[in-house]
mmCIF file of C-alpha atoms in Angstrom:
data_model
loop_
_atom_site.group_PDB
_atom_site.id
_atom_site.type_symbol
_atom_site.label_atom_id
_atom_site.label_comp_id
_atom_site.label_asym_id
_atom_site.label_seq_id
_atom_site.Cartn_x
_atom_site.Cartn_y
_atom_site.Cartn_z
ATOM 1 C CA UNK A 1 19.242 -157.627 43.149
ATOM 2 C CA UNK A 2 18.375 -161.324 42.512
ATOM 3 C CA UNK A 3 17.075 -160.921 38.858
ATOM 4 C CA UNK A 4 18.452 -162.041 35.789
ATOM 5 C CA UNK A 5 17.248 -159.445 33.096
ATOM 6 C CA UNK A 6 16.526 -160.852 29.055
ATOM 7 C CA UNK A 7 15.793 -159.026 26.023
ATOM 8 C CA UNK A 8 13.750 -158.863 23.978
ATOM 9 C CA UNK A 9 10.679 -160.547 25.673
ATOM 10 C CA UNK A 10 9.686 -161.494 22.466
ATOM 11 C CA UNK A 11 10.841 -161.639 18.659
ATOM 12 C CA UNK A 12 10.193 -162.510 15.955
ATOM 13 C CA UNK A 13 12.525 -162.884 12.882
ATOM 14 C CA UNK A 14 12.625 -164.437 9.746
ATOM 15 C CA UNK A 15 14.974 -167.521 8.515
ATOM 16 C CA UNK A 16 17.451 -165.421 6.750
ATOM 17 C CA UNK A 17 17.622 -162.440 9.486
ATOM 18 C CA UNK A 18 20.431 -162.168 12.169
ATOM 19 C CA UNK A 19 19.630 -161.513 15.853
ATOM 20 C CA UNK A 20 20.914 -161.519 19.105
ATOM 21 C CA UNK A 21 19.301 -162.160 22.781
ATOM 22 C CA UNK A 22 21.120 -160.577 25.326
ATOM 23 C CA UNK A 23 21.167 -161.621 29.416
ATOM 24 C CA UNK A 24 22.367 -159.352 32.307
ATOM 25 C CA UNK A 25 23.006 -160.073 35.784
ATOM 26 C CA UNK A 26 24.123 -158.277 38.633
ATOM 27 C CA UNK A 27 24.617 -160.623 41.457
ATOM 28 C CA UNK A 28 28.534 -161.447 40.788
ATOM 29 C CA UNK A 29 27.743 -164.788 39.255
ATOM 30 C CA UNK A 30 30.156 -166.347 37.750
ATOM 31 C CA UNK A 31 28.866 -169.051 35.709
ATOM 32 C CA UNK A 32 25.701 -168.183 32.673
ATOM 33 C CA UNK A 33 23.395 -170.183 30.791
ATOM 34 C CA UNK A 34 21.389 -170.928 27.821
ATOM 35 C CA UNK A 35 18.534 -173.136 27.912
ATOM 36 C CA UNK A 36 15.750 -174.018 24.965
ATOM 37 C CA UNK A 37 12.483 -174.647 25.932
ATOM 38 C CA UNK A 38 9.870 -175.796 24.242
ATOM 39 C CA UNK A 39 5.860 -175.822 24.943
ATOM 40 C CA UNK A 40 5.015 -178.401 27.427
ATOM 41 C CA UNK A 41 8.800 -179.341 28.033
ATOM 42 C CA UNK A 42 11.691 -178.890 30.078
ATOM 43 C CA UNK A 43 14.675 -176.521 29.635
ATOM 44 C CA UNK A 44 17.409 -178.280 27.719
ATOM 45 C CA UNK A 45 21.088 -176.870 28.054
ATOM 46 C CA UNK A 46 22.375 -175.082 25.244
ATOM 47 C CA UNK A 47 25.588 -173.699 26.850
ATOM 48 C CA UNK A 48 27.767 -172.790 30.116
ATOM 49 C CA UNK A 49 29.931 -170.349 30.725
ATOM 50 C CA UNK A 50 32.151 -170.086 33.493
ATOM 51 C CA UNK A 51 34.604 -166.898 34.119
ATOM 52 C CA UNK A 52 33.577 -165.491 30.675
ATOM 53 C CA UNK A 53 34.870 -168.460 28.844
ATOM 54 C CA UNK A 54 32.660 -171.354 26.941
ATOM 55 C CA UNK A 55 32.568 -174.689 29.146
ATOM 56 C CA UNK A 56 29.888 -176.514 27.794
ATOM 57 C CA UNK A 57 28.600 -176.835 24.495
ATOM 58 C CA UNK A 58 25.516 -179.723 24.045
ATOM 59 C CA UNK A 59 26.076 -179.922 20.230
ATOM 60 C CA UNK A 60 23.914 -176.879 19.412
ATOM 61 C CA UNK A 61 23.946 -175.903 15.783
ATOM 62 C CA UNK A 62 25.861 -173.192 14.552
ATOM 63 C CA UNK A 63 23.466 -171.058 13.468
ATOM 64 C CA UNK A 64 23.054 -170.242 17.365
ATOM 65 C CA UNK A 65 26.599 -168.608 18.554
ATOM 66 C CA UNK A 66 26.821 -167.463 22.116
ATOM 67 C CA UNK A 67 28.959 -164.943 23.387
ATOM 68 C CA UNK A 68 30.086 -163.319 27.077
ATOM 69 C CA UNK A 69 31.614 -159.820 26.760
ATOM 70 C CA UNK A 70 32.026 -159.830 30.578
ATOM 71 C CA UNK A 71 30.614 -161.940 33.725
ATOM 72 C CA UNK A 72 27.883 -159.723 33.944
ATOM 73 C CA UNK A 73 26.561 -160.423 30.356
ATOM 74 C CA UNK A 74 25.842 -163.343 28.186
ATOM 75 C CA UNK A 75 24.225 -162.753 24.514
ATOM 76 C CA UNK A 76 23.115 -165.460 21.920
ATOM 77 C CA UNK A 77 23.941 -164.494 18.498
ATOM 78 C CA UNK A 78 21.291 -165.789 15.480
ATOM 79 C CA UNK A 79 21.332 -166.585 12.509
ATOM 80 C CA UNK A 80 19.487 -168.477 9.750
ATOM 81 C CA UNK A 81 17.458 -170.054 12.288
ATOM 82 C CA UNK A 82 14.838 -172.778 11.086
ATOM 83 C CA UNK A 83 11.263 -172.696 12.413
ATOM 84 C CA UNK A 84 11.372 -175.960 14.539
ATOM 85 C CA UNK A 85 14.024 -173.546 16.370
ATOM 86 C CA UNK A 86 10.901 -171.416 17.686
ATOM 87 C CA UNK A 87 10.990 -171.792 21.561
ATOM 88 C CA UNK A 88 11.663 -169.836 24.417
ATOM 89 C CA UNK A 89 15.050 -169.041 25.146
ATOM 90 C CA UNK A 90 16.102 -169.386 29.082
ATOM 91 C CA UNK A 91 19.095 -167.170 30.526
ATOM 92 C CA UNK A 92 20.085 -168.641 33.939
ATOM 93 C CA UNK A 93 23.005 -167.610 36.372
ATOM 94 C CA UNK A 94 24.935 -168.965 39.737
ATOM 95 C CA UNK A 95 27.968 -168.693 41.434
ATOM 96 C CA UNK A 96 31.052 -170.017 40.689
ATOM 97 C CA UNK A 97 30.390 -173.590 38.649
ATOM 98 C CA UNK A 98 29.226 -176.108 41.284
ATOM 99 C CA UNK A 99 28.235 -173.848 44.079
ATOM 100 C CA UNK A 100 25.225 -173.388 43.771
ATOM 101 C CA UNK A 101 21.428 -173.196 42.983
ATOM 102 C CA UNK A 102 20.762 -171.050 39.346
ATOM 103 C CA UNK A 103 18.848 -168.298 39.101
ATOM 104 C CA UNK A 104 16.129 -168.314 35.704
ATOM 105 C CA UNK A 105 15.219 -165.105 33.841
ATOM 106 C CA UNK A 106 12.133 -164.667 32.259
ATOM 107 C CA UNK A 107 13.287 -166.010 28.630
ATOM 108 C CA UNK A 108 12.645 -164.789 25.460
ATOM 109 C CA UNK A 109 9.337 -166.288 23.386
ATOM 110 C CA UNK A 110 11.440 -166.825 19.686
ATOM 111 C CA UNK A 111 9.311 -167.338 16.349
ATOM 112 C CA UNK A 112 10.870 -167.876 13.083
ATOM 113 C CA UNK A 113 9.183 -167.001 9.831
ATOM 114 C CA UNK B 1 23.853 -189.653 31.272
ATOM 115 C CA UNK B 2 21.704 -188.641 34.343
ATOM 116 C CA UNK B 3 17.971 -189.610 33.550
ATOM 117 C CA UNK B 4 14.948 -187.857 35.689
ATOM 118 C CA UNK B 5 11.952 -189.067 35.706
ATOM 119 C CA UNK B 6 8.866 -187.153 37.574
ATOM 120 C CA UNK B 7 5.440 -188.205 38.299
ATOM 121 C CA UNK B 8 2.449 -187.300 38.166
ATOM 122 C CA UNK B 9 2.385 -185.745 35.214
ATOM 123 C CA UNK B 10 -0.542 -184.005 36.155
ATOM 124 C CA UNK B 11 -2.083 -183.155 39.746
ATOM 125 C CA UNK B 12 -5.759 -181.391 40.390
ATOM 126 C CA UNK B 13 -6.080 -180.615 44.593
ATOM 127 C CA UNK B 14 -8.495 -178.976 46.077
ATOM 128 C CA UNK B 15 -7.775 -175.934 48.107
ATOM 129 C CA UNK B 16 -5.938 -176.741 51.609
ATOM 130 C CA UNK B 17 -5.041 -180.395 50.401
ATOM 131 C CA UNK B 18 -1.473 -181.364 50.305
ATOM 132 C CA UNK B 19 0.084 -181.937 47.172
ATOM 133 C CA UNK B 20 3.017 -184.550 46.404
ATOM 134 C CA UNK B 21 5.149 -184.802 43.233
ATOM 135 C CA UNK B 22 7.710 -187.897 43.212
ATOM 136 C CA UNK B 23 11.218 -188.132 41.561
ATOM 137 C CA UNK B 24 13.664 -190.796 40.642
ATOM 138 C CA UNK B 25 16.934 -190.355 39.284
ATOM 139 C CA UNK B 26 19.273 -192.754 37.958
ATOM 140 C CA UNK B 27 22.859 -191.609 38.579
ATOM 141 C CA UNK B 28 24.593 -192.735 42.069
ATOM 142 C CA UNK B 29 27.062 -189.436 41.745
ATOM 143 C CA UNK B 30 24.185 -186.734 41.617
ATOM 144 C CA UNK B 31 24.245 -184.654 44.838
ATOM 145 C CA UNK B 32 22.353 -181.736 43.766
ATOM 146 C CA UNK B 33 18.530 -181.911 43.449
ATOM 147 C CA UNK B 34 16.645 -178.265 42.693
ATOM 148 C CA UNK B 35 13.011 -177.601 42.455
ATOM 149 C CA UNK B 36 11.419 -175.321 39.875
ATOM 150 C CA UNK B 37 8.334 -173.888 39.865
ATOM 151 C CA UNK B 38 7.410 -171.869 36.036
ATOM 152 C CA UNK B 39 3.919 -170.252 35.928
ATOM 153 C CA UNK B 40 2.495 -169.328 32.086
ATOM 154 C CA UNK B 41 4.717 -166.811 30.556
ATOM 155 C CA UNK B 42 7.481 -166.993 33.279
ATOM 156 C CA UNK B 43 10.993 -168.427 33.331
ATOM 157 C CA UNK B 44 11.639 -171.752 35.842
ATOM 158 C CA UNK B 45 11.749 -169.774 39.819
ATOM 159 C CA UNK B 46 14.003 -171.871 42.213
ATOM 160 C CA UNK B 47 11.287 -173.212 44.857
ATOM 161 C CA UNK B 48 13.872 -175.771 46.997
ATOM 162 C CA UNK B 49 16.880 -177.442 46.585
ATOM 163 C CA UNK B 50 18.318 -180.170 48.871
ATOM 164 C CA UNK B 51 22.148 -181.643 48.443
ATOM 165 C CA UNK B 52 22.836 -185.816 49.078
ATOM 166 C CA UNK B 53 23.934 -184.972 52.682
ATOM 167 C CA UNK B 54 20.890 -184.069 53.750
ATOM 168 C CA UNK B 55 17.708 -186.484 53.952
ATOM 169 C CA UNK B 56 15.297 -183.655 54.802
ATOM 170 C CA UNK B 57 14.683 -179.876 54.214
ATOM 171 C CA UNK B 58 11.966 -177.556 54.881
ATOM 172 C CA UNK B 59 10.767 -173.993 53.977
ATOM 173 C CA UNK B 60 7.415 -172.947 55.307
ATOM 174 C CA UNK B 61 4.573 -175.049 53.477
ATOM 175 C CA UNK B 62 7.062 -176.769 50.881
ATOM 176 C CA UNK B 63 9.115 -179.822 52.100
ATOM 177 C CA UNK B 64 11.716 -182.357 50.026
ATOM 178 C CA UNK B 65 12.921 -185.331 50.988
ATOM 179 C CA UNK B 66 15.631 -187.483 49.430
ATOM 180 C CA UNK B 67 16.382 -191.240 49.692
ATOM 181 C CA UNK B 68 19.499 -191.670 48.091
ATOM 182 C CA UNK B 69 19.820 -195.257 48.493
ATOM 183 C CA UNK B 70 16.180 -195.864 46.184
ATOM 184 C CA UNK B 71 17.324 -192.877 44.423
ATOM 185 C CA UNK B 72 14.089 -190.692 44.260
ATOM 186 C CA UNK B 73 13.229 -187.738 46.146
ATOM 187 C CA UNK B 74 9.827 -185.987 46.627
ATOM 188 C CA UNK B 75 8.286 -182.398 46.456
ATOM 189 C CA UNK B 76 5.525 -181.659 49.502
ATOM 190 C CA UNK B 77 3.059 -178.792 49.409
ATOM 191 C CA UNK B 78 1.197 -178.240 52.374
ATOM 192 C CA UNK B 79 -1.683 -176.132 52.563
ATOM 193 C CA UNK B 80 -2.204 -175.897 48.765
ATOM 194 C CA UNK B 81 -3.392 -172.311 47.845
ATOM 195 C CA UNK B 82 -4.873 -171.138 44.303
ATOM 196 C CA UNK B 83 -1.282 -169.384 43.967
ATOM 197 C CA UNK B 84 0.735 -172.540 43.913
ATOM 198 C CA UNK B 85 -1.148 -173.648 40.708
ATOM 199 C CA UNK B 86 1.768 -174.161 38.034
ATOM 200 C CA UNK B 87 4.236 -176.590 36.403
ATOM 201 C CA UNK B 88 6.523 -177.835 38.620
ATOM 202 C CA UNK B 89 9.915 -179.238 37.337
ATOM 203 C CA UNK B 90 12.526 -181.426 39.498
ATOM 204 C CA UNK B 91 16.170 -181.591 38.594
ATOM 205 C CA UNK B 92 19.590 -183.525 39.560
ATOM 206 C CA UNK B 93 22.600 -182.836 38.570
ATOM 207 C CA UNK B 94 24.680 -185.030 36.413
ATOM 208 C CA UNK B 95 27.301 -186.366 38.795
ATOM 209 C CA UNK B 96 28.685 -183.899 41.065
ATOM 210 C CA UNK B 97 28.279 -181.038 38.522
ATOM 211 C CA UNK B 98 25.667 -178.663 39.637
ATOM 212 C CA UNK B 99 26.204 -176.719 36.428
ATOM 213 C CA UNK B 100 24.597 -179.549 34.131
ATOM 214 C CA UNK B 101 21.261 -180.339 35.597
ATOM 215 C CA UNK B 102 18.456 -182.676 34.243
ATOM 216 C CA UNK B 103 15.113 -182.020 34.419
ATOM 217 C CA UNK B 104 11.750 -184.341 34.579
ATOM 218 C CA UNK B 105 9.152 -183.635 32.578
ATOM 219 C CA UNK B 106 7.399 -181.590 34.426
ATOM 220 C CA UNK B 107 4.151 -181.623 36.356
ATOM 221 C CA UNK B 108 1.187 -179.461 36.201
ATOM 222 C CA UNK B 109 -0.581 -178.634 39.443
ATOM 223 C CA UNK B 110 -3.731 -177.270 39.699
ATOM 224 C CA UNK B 111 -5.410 -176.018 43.071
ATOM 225 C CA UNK B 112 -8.972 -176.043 43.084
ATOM 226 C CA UNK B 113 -10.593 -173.102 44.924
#
């Protein structure tokens, strides 16, 4: 199993709703990702995780809160998101920090209302 | 930081043609350099990757090259089919930190039939 698995696929929510994305993967990663990207651009780093703990932060707002229950799961908690925030939303995984190459899943396509 | 930067930004080949997309990056430490291919609706797939070690790599009809001493390194497509029509992203990583990549901007190729 080389997949990295998001939901929802797509959502839409309004500015005062809370929501979460959640990311699985089953290939004993031990390092997850988020990534923003917008139309036309390339993913931008939102957050690492390595062995369940937070390891990089790039100044992300904290309306967006990540979380990692367990190495197999990452989610991205939302709330009162803004409409420039629209975007897709990239899960990634790969082995331990600095290993090697990471593996994209297929996002979820975000509009806020 | 580490800054990418990719050309073309665009590329139109006919069918069969080979197809080159050039990188330059300007951080000495960076010893990671992934390529991503994303088609419409589809998170970044992990085409070829090469580490600062190695000048050369090779996997069927795609081909990078790196030249760490000018700093750039280059994406080759042989044998261009309809199928490899898509944006194309490279990446290095900042330092020796695979974890935090940068991306160019992308480039969109486009096989003719």
């Amino acid at each position: 199993d080389t997949e990295v698995t998001q939901t929802p696929k797509h959502l839409v929510m309004g500015m005062t709703n809370k929501k979460s994305l959640k990311c699985e993967q089953h290939m004993g990663h031990r390092a997850m990702y988020w990534y923003k990207q917008k139309a036309k651009k390339p993913p931008e780093l939102m957050f690492v995780y390595s062995y369940e703990k937070l390891s990089i932060n790039e100044s992300v707002p904290s309306r967006f809160s990540p979380e990692c229950p367990n190495s197999s799961l990452l989610n991205l908690h939302l709330h009162a998101l803004q409409p420039e925030d629209s975007a897709l939303y990239l899960c990634a995984s790969s082995p331990p920090v600095g290993v090697g190459e990471a593996f994209f899943g297929q996002g979820t396509r975000l509009t806020v209302v | 930081g580490e800054n990418v930067e990719q050309h073309p930004s665009t590329l139109s080949v006919q069918e069969g043609d080979s197809a080159v997309i050039k990188c330059t990056y300007s951080d000495s430490a960076s010893n990671y350099f992934p390529w991503y291919k994303q088609e419409l609706g589809k998170g970044p797939q992990l085409i070829i990757d090469i580490r600062s070690n190695v000048g050369e790599k090779k996997d069927q009809r795609i081909a990078v090259t790196l030249n760490k001493t000018a700093k750039h390194f280059s994406l080759h497509i042989t044998e261009t089919q309809p199928e490899d029509s898509a944006v194309y992203f490279c990446a290095a990583s900042e330092g020796q930190n695979d974890y935090k990549l940068s991306f160019g901007a992308g480039t969109t190729v486009t096989v003719r039939a």
